Amino acid sequence: MYLQRRNRILRKSPAIRSMIAETRLSPDDFIVPLFIDEGAGIKTEIPSMPGYYRNSLDNTVKEVKELWSMGLKSVLLFIKCSDELKDNTGKEAWNSDGLMQRSIKAIKDAVPEMLVMTDVALDPYSSYGHDGIVENGQIVNDITVEALVKMSVSHAQSGADFVAPSDMMDGRIGAIRKGLEGSGFSNTGIMSYSAKYASCFYGPFRDALDSAPGFGDKKTYQMDYSNRVEAIRETLMDVEEGADIVMVKPALSYLDIIREVKNSVSVPVSAYNISGEYAMIKAAAKMGWINEEKAIMETLTSIKRAGADLIATYFAKDAVRILG
Ligand code: PBG
C-alpha cells in the first residue's frame, strides 16, 4: 500500500511524541487551593476528598513553604469559619483579625514571593450558606456587592496579591476594582470567577468548609449548565469591569466553555478543576478502576489544551511530582 502521508510516523517513539507535544504542563500552570482551620497542630482529612486536608494556620505555613520549594507559585485561600461567627451579614468576612486576614499575613510573612489569592464570597461566613445576603428567601445582589467590596479591601489590606470573587453577583468586579483603587490598593489584582456554573460537583468542597446552602440552591446566581453564549457575556463584562484574570468553573464538564472564553478574551484564562472532579478520580483509583497518576495528567493536560493558562487544582502537588 502506498500512502503519501503517514500520521503514525510522528507517534512512533516516546522521543518524537514528546518533541511534538502541543501541550505541556509545568508547575507555573497551577494554583493550589488551601483550606484553613482555626487552632494549632490541626490537619483534618476531608472525607470526600481523600488525601486533601484542612490545616490550621501553623500547618498551612509549613505547607506553603513546601509548595514554594516544589516550584508552585500561587495559593488560593479558603477558610472554615466557626459557626458562632456566621450571620446573615457575613461581617466576619472583613474582620481585620479574622482567620482569612491572619492567614494572608502569615503566608506573606513566611514566603513573601508566594502569590496569595483569596476567595471572595460570603458562603463560608453566611448562616444560610449562600454567597450573598438573604432577604425574604432571596439572595440580594446590591447589598451583597457592598459586602464583597469590604471583604476584598480587607484582603488587600492584609496583603493579598489577588482577590478571587466566586459569588456571581452582578456588577461586583467593577465595584471591587473601584473599592480597591479608592482604598489605595491599585496593585491588587482580581481573578474573577466569570463563568461559574451551578454544579453538583461542588459537593465535596461544601463538606470541607461546612458551607452547603441551608435552603434552596445557587441557581439564581450561578449559571445554568445548559448555556454557552451566556458564559461569554459574563466573561466579557468582567473584563470590561476590570478583571485581570478570568475563570471558568468547573473545568471538566466545561472544556468547550474554556476554549470559547480563551478565543474571546485577551486576558489570562484560568479554570478550576474542582472538588468533585478530584473526588471522582480518587474514588475510581481507589477501586482500582483507573490509574490515578495517568488520570491526573490526562485530566490536567485536557484542561490546558482546552485553553486554560492557569489551573486551580487539588492535584497540583501530585502533578509536580509526576512531572519530576
Ligand atoms: C464559594 C466557592 C465554591 C467553590 C469555590 N468557591 C462552592 C460553591 O460555589 O458552592 C467550589 C470549589 C470546589 O468545588 O472545588 N463561593
Short mmCIF file of C-alpha atoms in Angstrom, two decimals, residues 21-323:
data_model
loop_
_atom_site.label_atom_id
_atom_site.label_comp_id
_atom_site.label_asym_id
_atom_site.label_seq_id
_atom_site.Cartn_x
_atom_site.Cartn_y
_atom_site.Cartn_z
CA ALA A 21 3.62 17.56 22.04
CA GLU A 22 1.43 20.64 21.66
CA THR A 23 0.53 20.95 25.33
CA ARG A 24 2.97 20.71 28.23
CA LEU A 25 2.20 21.04 31.89
CA SER A 26 4.52 22.93 34.21
CA PRO A 27 4.42 23.98 37.87
CA ASP A 28 3.78 27.52 36.57
CA ASP A 29 0.32 26.41 35.44
CA PHE A 30 -1.05 25.58 38.86
CA ILE A 31 -2.90 27.45 41.58
CA VAL A 32 -3.11 25.45 44.82
CA PRO A 33 -6.37 25.75 46.80
CA LEU A 34 -5.83 25.60 50.57
CA PHE A 35 -8.45 25.03 53.28
CA ILE A 36 -7.59 26.70 56.57
CA ASP A 37 -8.99 25.98 60.04
CA GLU A 38 -8.71 27.74 63.41
CA GLY A 39 -6.43 26.23 66.05
CA ALA A 40 -2.94 24.79 66.08
CA GLY A 41 -1.46 21.47 65.04
CA ILE A 42 -4.63 20.54 63.18
CA LYS A 43 -4.64 18.54 59.97
CA THR A 44 -8.04 17.06 59.14
CA GLU A 45 -8.56 14.89 56.09
CA ILE A 46 -11.70 15.84 54.17
CA PRO A 47 -13.73 12.62 53.95
CA SER A 48 -14.98 13.24 50.41
CA MET A 49 -11.52 14.45 49.28
CA PRO A 50 -9.15 11.66 50.35
CA GLY A 51 -5.55 12.89 50.56
CA TYR A 52 -6.64 16.53 50.92
CA TYR A 53 -6.66 18.33 54.25
CA ARG A 54 -7.94 21.27 56.19
CA ASN A 55 -4.96 22.64 58.10
CA SER A 56 -4.58 25.06 60.97
CA LEU A 57 -2.51 28.12 60.14
CA ASP A 58 0.78 26.77 61.54
CA ASN A 59 0.50 23.68 59.33
CA THR A 60 -0.65 25.81 56.41
CA VAL A 61 2.51 27.90 56.63
CA LYS A 62 4.62 24.70 56.55
CA GLU A 63 2.64 23.52 53.55
CA VAL A 64 3.13 26.82 51.73
CA LYS A 65 6.91 26.59 52.25
CA GLU A 66 6.86 23.10 50.77
CA LEU A 67 4.74 24.23 47.80
CA TRP A 68 7.18 27.07 47.08
CA SER A 69 10.13 24.66 47.25
CA MET A 70 8.37 22.47 44.65
CA GLY A 71 8.06 25.40 42.24
CA LEU A 72 4.41 26.13 42.90
CA LYS A 73 3.87 29.88 42.93
CA SER A 74 0.29 30.55 43.84
CA VAL A 75 -2.19 29.56 46.53
CA LEU A 76 -5.92 30.21 46.70
CA LEU A 77 -7.17 30.51 50.25
CA PHE A 78 -10.44 29.30 51.74
CA ILE A 79 -11.17 29.37 55.44
CA LYS A 80 -13.57 27.42 57.59
CA CYS A 81 -15.48 29.90 59.70
CA SER A 82 -16.72 28.72 63.07
CA ASP A 83 -20.49 28.57 63.42
CA GLU A 84 -20.77 31.25 66.12
CA LEU A 85 -19.19 33.80 63.77
CA LYS A 86 -21.63 33.15 60.94
CA ASP A 87 -24.55 35.50 60.37
CA ASN A 88 -26.62 36.89 57.51
CA THR A 89 -24.39 39.97 57.01
CA GLY A 90 -21.23 37.90 56.60
CA LYS A 91 -19.37 40.56 58.60
CA GLU A 92 -16.68 38.15 59.82
CA ALA A 93 -15.51 38.23 56.18
CA TRP A 94 -13.99 41.70 56.66
CA ASN A 95 -12.84 41.33 60.27
CA SER A 96 -9.28 42.66 60.10
CA ASP A 97 -8.29 39.98 62.65
CA GLY A 98 -10.31 37.18 61.03
CA LEU A 99 -8.81 33.82 60.12
CA MET A 100 -8.50 34.77 56.44
CA GLN A 101 -6.75 38.05 57.21
CA ARG A 102 -4.35 36.38 59.68
CA SER A 103 -3.68 33.64 57.15
CA ILE A 104 -2.81 36.06 54.35
CA LYS A 105 -0.36 37.88 56.63
CA ALA A 106 1.25 34.71 57.97
CA ILE A 107 1.75 33.28 54.49
CA LYS A 108 3.15 36.52 53.06
CA ASP A 109 5.48 36.80 56.09
CA ALA A 110 6.73 33.24 55.66
CA VAL A 111 7.04 33.16 51.85
CA PRO A 112 6.77 36.74 50.56
CA GLU A 113 7.05 35.75 46.92
CA MET A 114 4.19 33.24 47.02
CA LEU A 115 1.21 34.74 45.19
CA VAL A 116 -1.69 34.77 47.59
CA MET A 117 -5.15 34.68 46.08
CA THR A 118 -8.24 34.76 48.27
CA ASP A 119 -11.77 33.51 47.75
CA VAL A 120 -14.27 36.34 47.93
CA ALA A 121 -17.85 35.17 48.58
CA LEU A 122 -20.00 35.15 51.70
CA ASP A 123 -20.90 31.44 51.83
CA PRO A 124 -18.40 30.28 54.49
CA TYR A 125 -19.50 33.23 56.68
CA SER A 126 -23.23 33.07 55.98
CA SER A 127 -25.62 31.45 58.43
CA TYR A 128 -27.61 30.46 55.31
CA GLY A 129 -24.59 29.05 53.43
CA HIS A 130 -25.32 31.33 50.49
CA ASP A 131 -22.85 33.52 48.63
CA GLY A 132 -24.90 36.63 49.35
CA ILE A 133 -27.10 38.34 51.90
CA VAL A 134 -30.57 36.82 52.21
CA GLU A 135 -33.82 38.78 52.49
CA ASN A 136 -37.21 37.08 52.25
CA GLY A 137 -35.64 33.95 50.85
CA GLN A 138 -33.85 35.89 48.08
CA ILE A 139 -30.12 36.45 47.61
CA VAL A 140 -29.97 40.24 47.27
CA ASN A 141 -27.45 41.48 44.72
CA ASP A 142 -26.55 45.07 45.51
CA ILE A 143 -26.08 44.91 49.27
CA THR A 144 -24.06 41.74 48.74
CA VAL A 145 -21.77 43.61 46.36
CA GLU A 146 -21.15 46.23 49.07
CA ALA A 147 -20.15 43.43 51.44
CA LEU A 148 -17.85 41.87 48.83
CA VAL A 149 -16.10 45.20 48.33
CA LYS A 150 -15.41 45.46 52.09
CA MET A 151 -14.19 41.86 52.08
CA SER A 152 -11.88 42.48 49.10
CA VAL A 153 -10.39 45.65 50.55
CA SER A 154 -9.78 43.84 53.82
CA HIS A 155 -7.95 41.02 51.99
CA ALA A 156 -5.88 43.59 50.08
CA GLN A 157 -5.06 45.34 53.34
CA SER A 158 -3.78 42.05 54.76
CA GLY A 159 -1.51 41.60 51.75
CA ALA A 160 -3.45 39.50 49.21
CA ASP A 161 -1.99 39.70 45.70
CA PHE A 162 -5.28 38.79 44.02
CA VAL A 163 -8.84 38.67 45.25
CA ALA A 164 -10.93 35.99 43.59
CA PRO A 165 -14.67 36.72 43.68
CA SER A 166 -16.54 33.43 43.29
CA ASP A 167 -20.03 34.66 44.12
CA MET A 168 -21.51 35.53 40.68
CA MET A 169 -23.29 38.71 41.84
CA ASP A 170 -23.82 41.26 39.06
CA GLY A 171 -21.50 44.25 38.96
CA ARG A 172 -19.12 43.04 41.64
CA ILE A 173 -15.94 43.22 39.56
CA GLY A 174 -16.40 46.91 38.74
CA ALA A 175 -17.34 47.69 42.33
CA ILE A 176 -14.38 45.76 43.75
CA ARG A 177 -11.98 47.44 41.32
CA LYS A 178 -13.32 50.84 42.34
CA GLY A 179 -13.11 49.89 46.02
CA LEU A 180 -9.51 48.74 45.70
CA GLU A 181 -8.48 51.86 43.78
CA GLY A 182 -10.32 54.08 46.25
CA SER A 183 -8.53 52.49 49.20
CA GLY A 184 -5.05 52.75 47.72
CA PHE A 185 -4.74 49.12 46.57
CA SER A 186 -4.17 49.78 42.90
CA ASN A 187 -1.72 46.86 42.71
CA THR A 188 -4.14 44.23 43.95
CA GLY A 189 -5.39 42.04 41.13
CA ILE A 190 -8.78 40.49 40.53
CA MET A 191 -9.15 36.92 39.36
CA SER A 192 -12.83 36.73 38.58
CA TYR A 193 -14.81 33.51 38.58
CA SER A 194 -16.53 34.89 35.48
CA ALA A 195 -18.35 31.83 34.22
CA LYS A 196 -19.22 29.81 37.29
CA TYR A 197 -21.89 27.21 36.83
CA ALA A 198 -24.37 25.85 39.37
CA SER A 199 -22.78 22.42 39.61
CA CYS A 200 -23.37 19.24 41.57
CA PHE A 201 -19.61 18.71 41.53
CA TYR A 202 -19.02 21.27 44.33
CA GLY A 203 -20.33 18.80 46.91
CA PRO A 204 -17.03 17.74 48.48
CA PHE A 205 -15.87 21.39 48.79
CA ARG A 206 -19.00 22.24 50.74
CA ASP A 207 -18.16 19.35 53.09
CA ALA A 208 -14.67 20.76 53.50
CA LEU A 209 -15.92 24.17 54.62
CA ASP A 210 -19.29 23.16 56.03
CA SER A 211 -20.79 25.70 53.62
CA ALA A 212 -23.66 23.89 51.93
CA PRO A 213 -26.67 26.17 51.31
CA GLY A 214 -29.16 25.90 54.17
CA PHE A 215 -32.14 26.33 51.82
CA GLY A 216 -32.65 26.10 48.09
CA ASP A 217 -29.71 26.05 45.68
CA LYS A 218 -27.40 28.55 43.98
CA LYS A 219 -29.19 28.64 40.62
CA THR A 220 -30.33 32.27 40.89
CA TYR A 221 -26.72 33.43 40.78
CA GLN A 222 -24.52 30.63 39.42
CA MET A 223 -25.02 29.83 35.73
CA ASP A 224 -27.21 27.18 34.16
CA TYR A 225 -25.08 24.40 32.68
CA SER A 226 -27.17 24.45 29.50
CA ASN A 227 -25.66 27.77 28.47
CA ARG A 228 -22.61 28.74 26.45
CA VAL A 229 -23.23 32.20 24.98
CA GLU A 230 -24.06 33.47 28.46
CA ALA A 231 -20.58 32.48 29.64
CA ILE A 232 -19.04 34.77 27.04
CA ARG A 233 -21.35 37.64 28.02
CA GLU A 234 -20.46 37.21 31.71
CA THR A 235 -16.74 36.99 30.94
CA LEU A 236 -16.60 39.99 28.60
CA MET A 237 -18.43 42.09 31.19
CA ASP A 238 -15.94 41.10 33.88
CA VAL A 239 -13.02 42.03 31.63
CA GLU A 240 -14.68 45.36 30.89
CA GLU A 241 -15.18 45.94 34.63
CA GLY A 242 -11.51 45.31 35.34
CA ALA A 243 -10.84 41.58 35.87
CA ASP A 244 -7.13 40.78 35.40
CA ILE A 245 -7.70 37.04 35.08
CA VAL A 246 -10.99 35.34 34.26
CA MET A 247 -12.07 31.85 35.24
CA VAL A 248 -14.29 29.04 34.07
CA LYS A 249 -15.56 26.71 36.76
CA PRO A 250 -15.93 23.72 36.94
CA ALA A 251 -13.41 22.58 34.34
CA LEU A 252 -14.15 19.10 33.05
CA SER A 253 -17.78 19.36 32.03
CA TYR A 254 -16.98 22.80 30.62
CA LEU A 255 -13.95 22.31 28.37
CA ASP A 256 -15.93 23.79 25.47
CA ILE A 257 -16.55 26.92 27.54
CA ILE A 258 -12.86 27.21 28.41
CA ARG A 259 -11.97 27.15 24.71
CA GLU A 260 -14.65 29.62 23.77
CA VAL A 261 -13.62 32.01 26.55
CA LYS A 262 -9.96 31.64 25.54
CA ASN A 263 -10.85 32.64 21.98
CA SER A 264 -12.92 35.61 23.16
CA VAL A 265 -10.65 37.47 25.60
CA SER A 266 -7.11 38.77 25.72
CA VAL A 267 -6.56 38.34 29.46
CA PRO A 268 -5.24 35.11 31.01
CA VAL A 269 -7.87 32.39 31.44
CA SER A 270 -7.96 30.11 34.44
CA ALA A 271 -10.04 27.01 35.07
CA TYR A 272 -10.94 25.38 38.37
CA ASN A 273 -10.53 21.62 38.48
CA ILE A 274 -12.97 21.38 41.36
CA SER A 275 -13.55 19.14 44.35
CA GLY A 276 -15.99 16.73 42.68
CA GLU A 277 -13.60 16.25 39.78
CA TYR A 278 -10.87 15.41 42.29
CA ALA A 279 -13.17 13.05 44.22
CA MET A 280 -14.17 11.11 41.09
CA ILE A 281 -10.57 10.32 40.16
CA LYS A 282 -9.70 9.42 43.75
CA ALA A 283 -12.72 7.13 44.08
CA ALA A 284 -12.17 5.31 40.79
CA ALA A 285 -8.46 4.91 41.55
CA LYS A 286 -9.24 3.52 45.00
CA MET A 287 -11.50 0.94 43.40
CA GLY A 288 -8.64 0.01 41.08
CA TRP A 289 -10.68 1.05 38.05
CA ILE A 290 -8.30 3.68 36.69
CA ASN A 291 -4.64 4.52 37.09
CA GLU A 292 -4.56 7.60 39.32
CA GLU A 293 -1.37 9.21 38.02
CA LYS A 294 -2.35 8.76 34.39
CA ALA A 295 -5.84 10.09 35.06
CA ILE A 296 -4.40 13.18 36.78
CA MET A 297 -2.06 14.01 33.91
CA GLU A 298 -4.62 13.36 31.19
CA THR A 299 -7.19 15.49 33.01
CA LEU A 300 -4.87 18.44 33.64
CA THR A 301 -3.49 18.32 30.10
CA SER A 302 -7.02 18.36 28.69
CA ILE A 303 -7.86 21.47 30.70
CA LYS A 304 -4.73 23.24 29.45
CA ARG A 305 -5.32 22.05 25.87
CA ALA A 306 -8.86 23.44 26.07
CA GLY A 307 -7.33 26.86 26.65
CA ALA A 308 -6.64 27.35 30.35
CA ASP A 309 -3.48 29.35 31.04
CA LEU A 310 -3.84 28.58 34.74
CA ILE A 311 -5.45 25.66 36.55
CA ALA A 312 -6.62 25.71 40.14
CA THR A 313 -6.34 22.08 41.19
CA TYR A 314 -6.11 19.85 44.26
CA PHE A 315 -3.74 17.70 42.17
CA ALA A 316 -1.04 20.41 41.87
CA LYS A 317 1.49 18.67 44.14
CA ASP A 318 0.83 15.28 42.56
CA ALA A 319 1.28 16.74 39.10
CA VAL A 320 4.58 18.41 40.01
CA ARG A 321 5.84 15.13 41.49
CA ILE A 322 4.76 13.17 38.43
CA LEU A 323 6.36 15.74 36.12
#
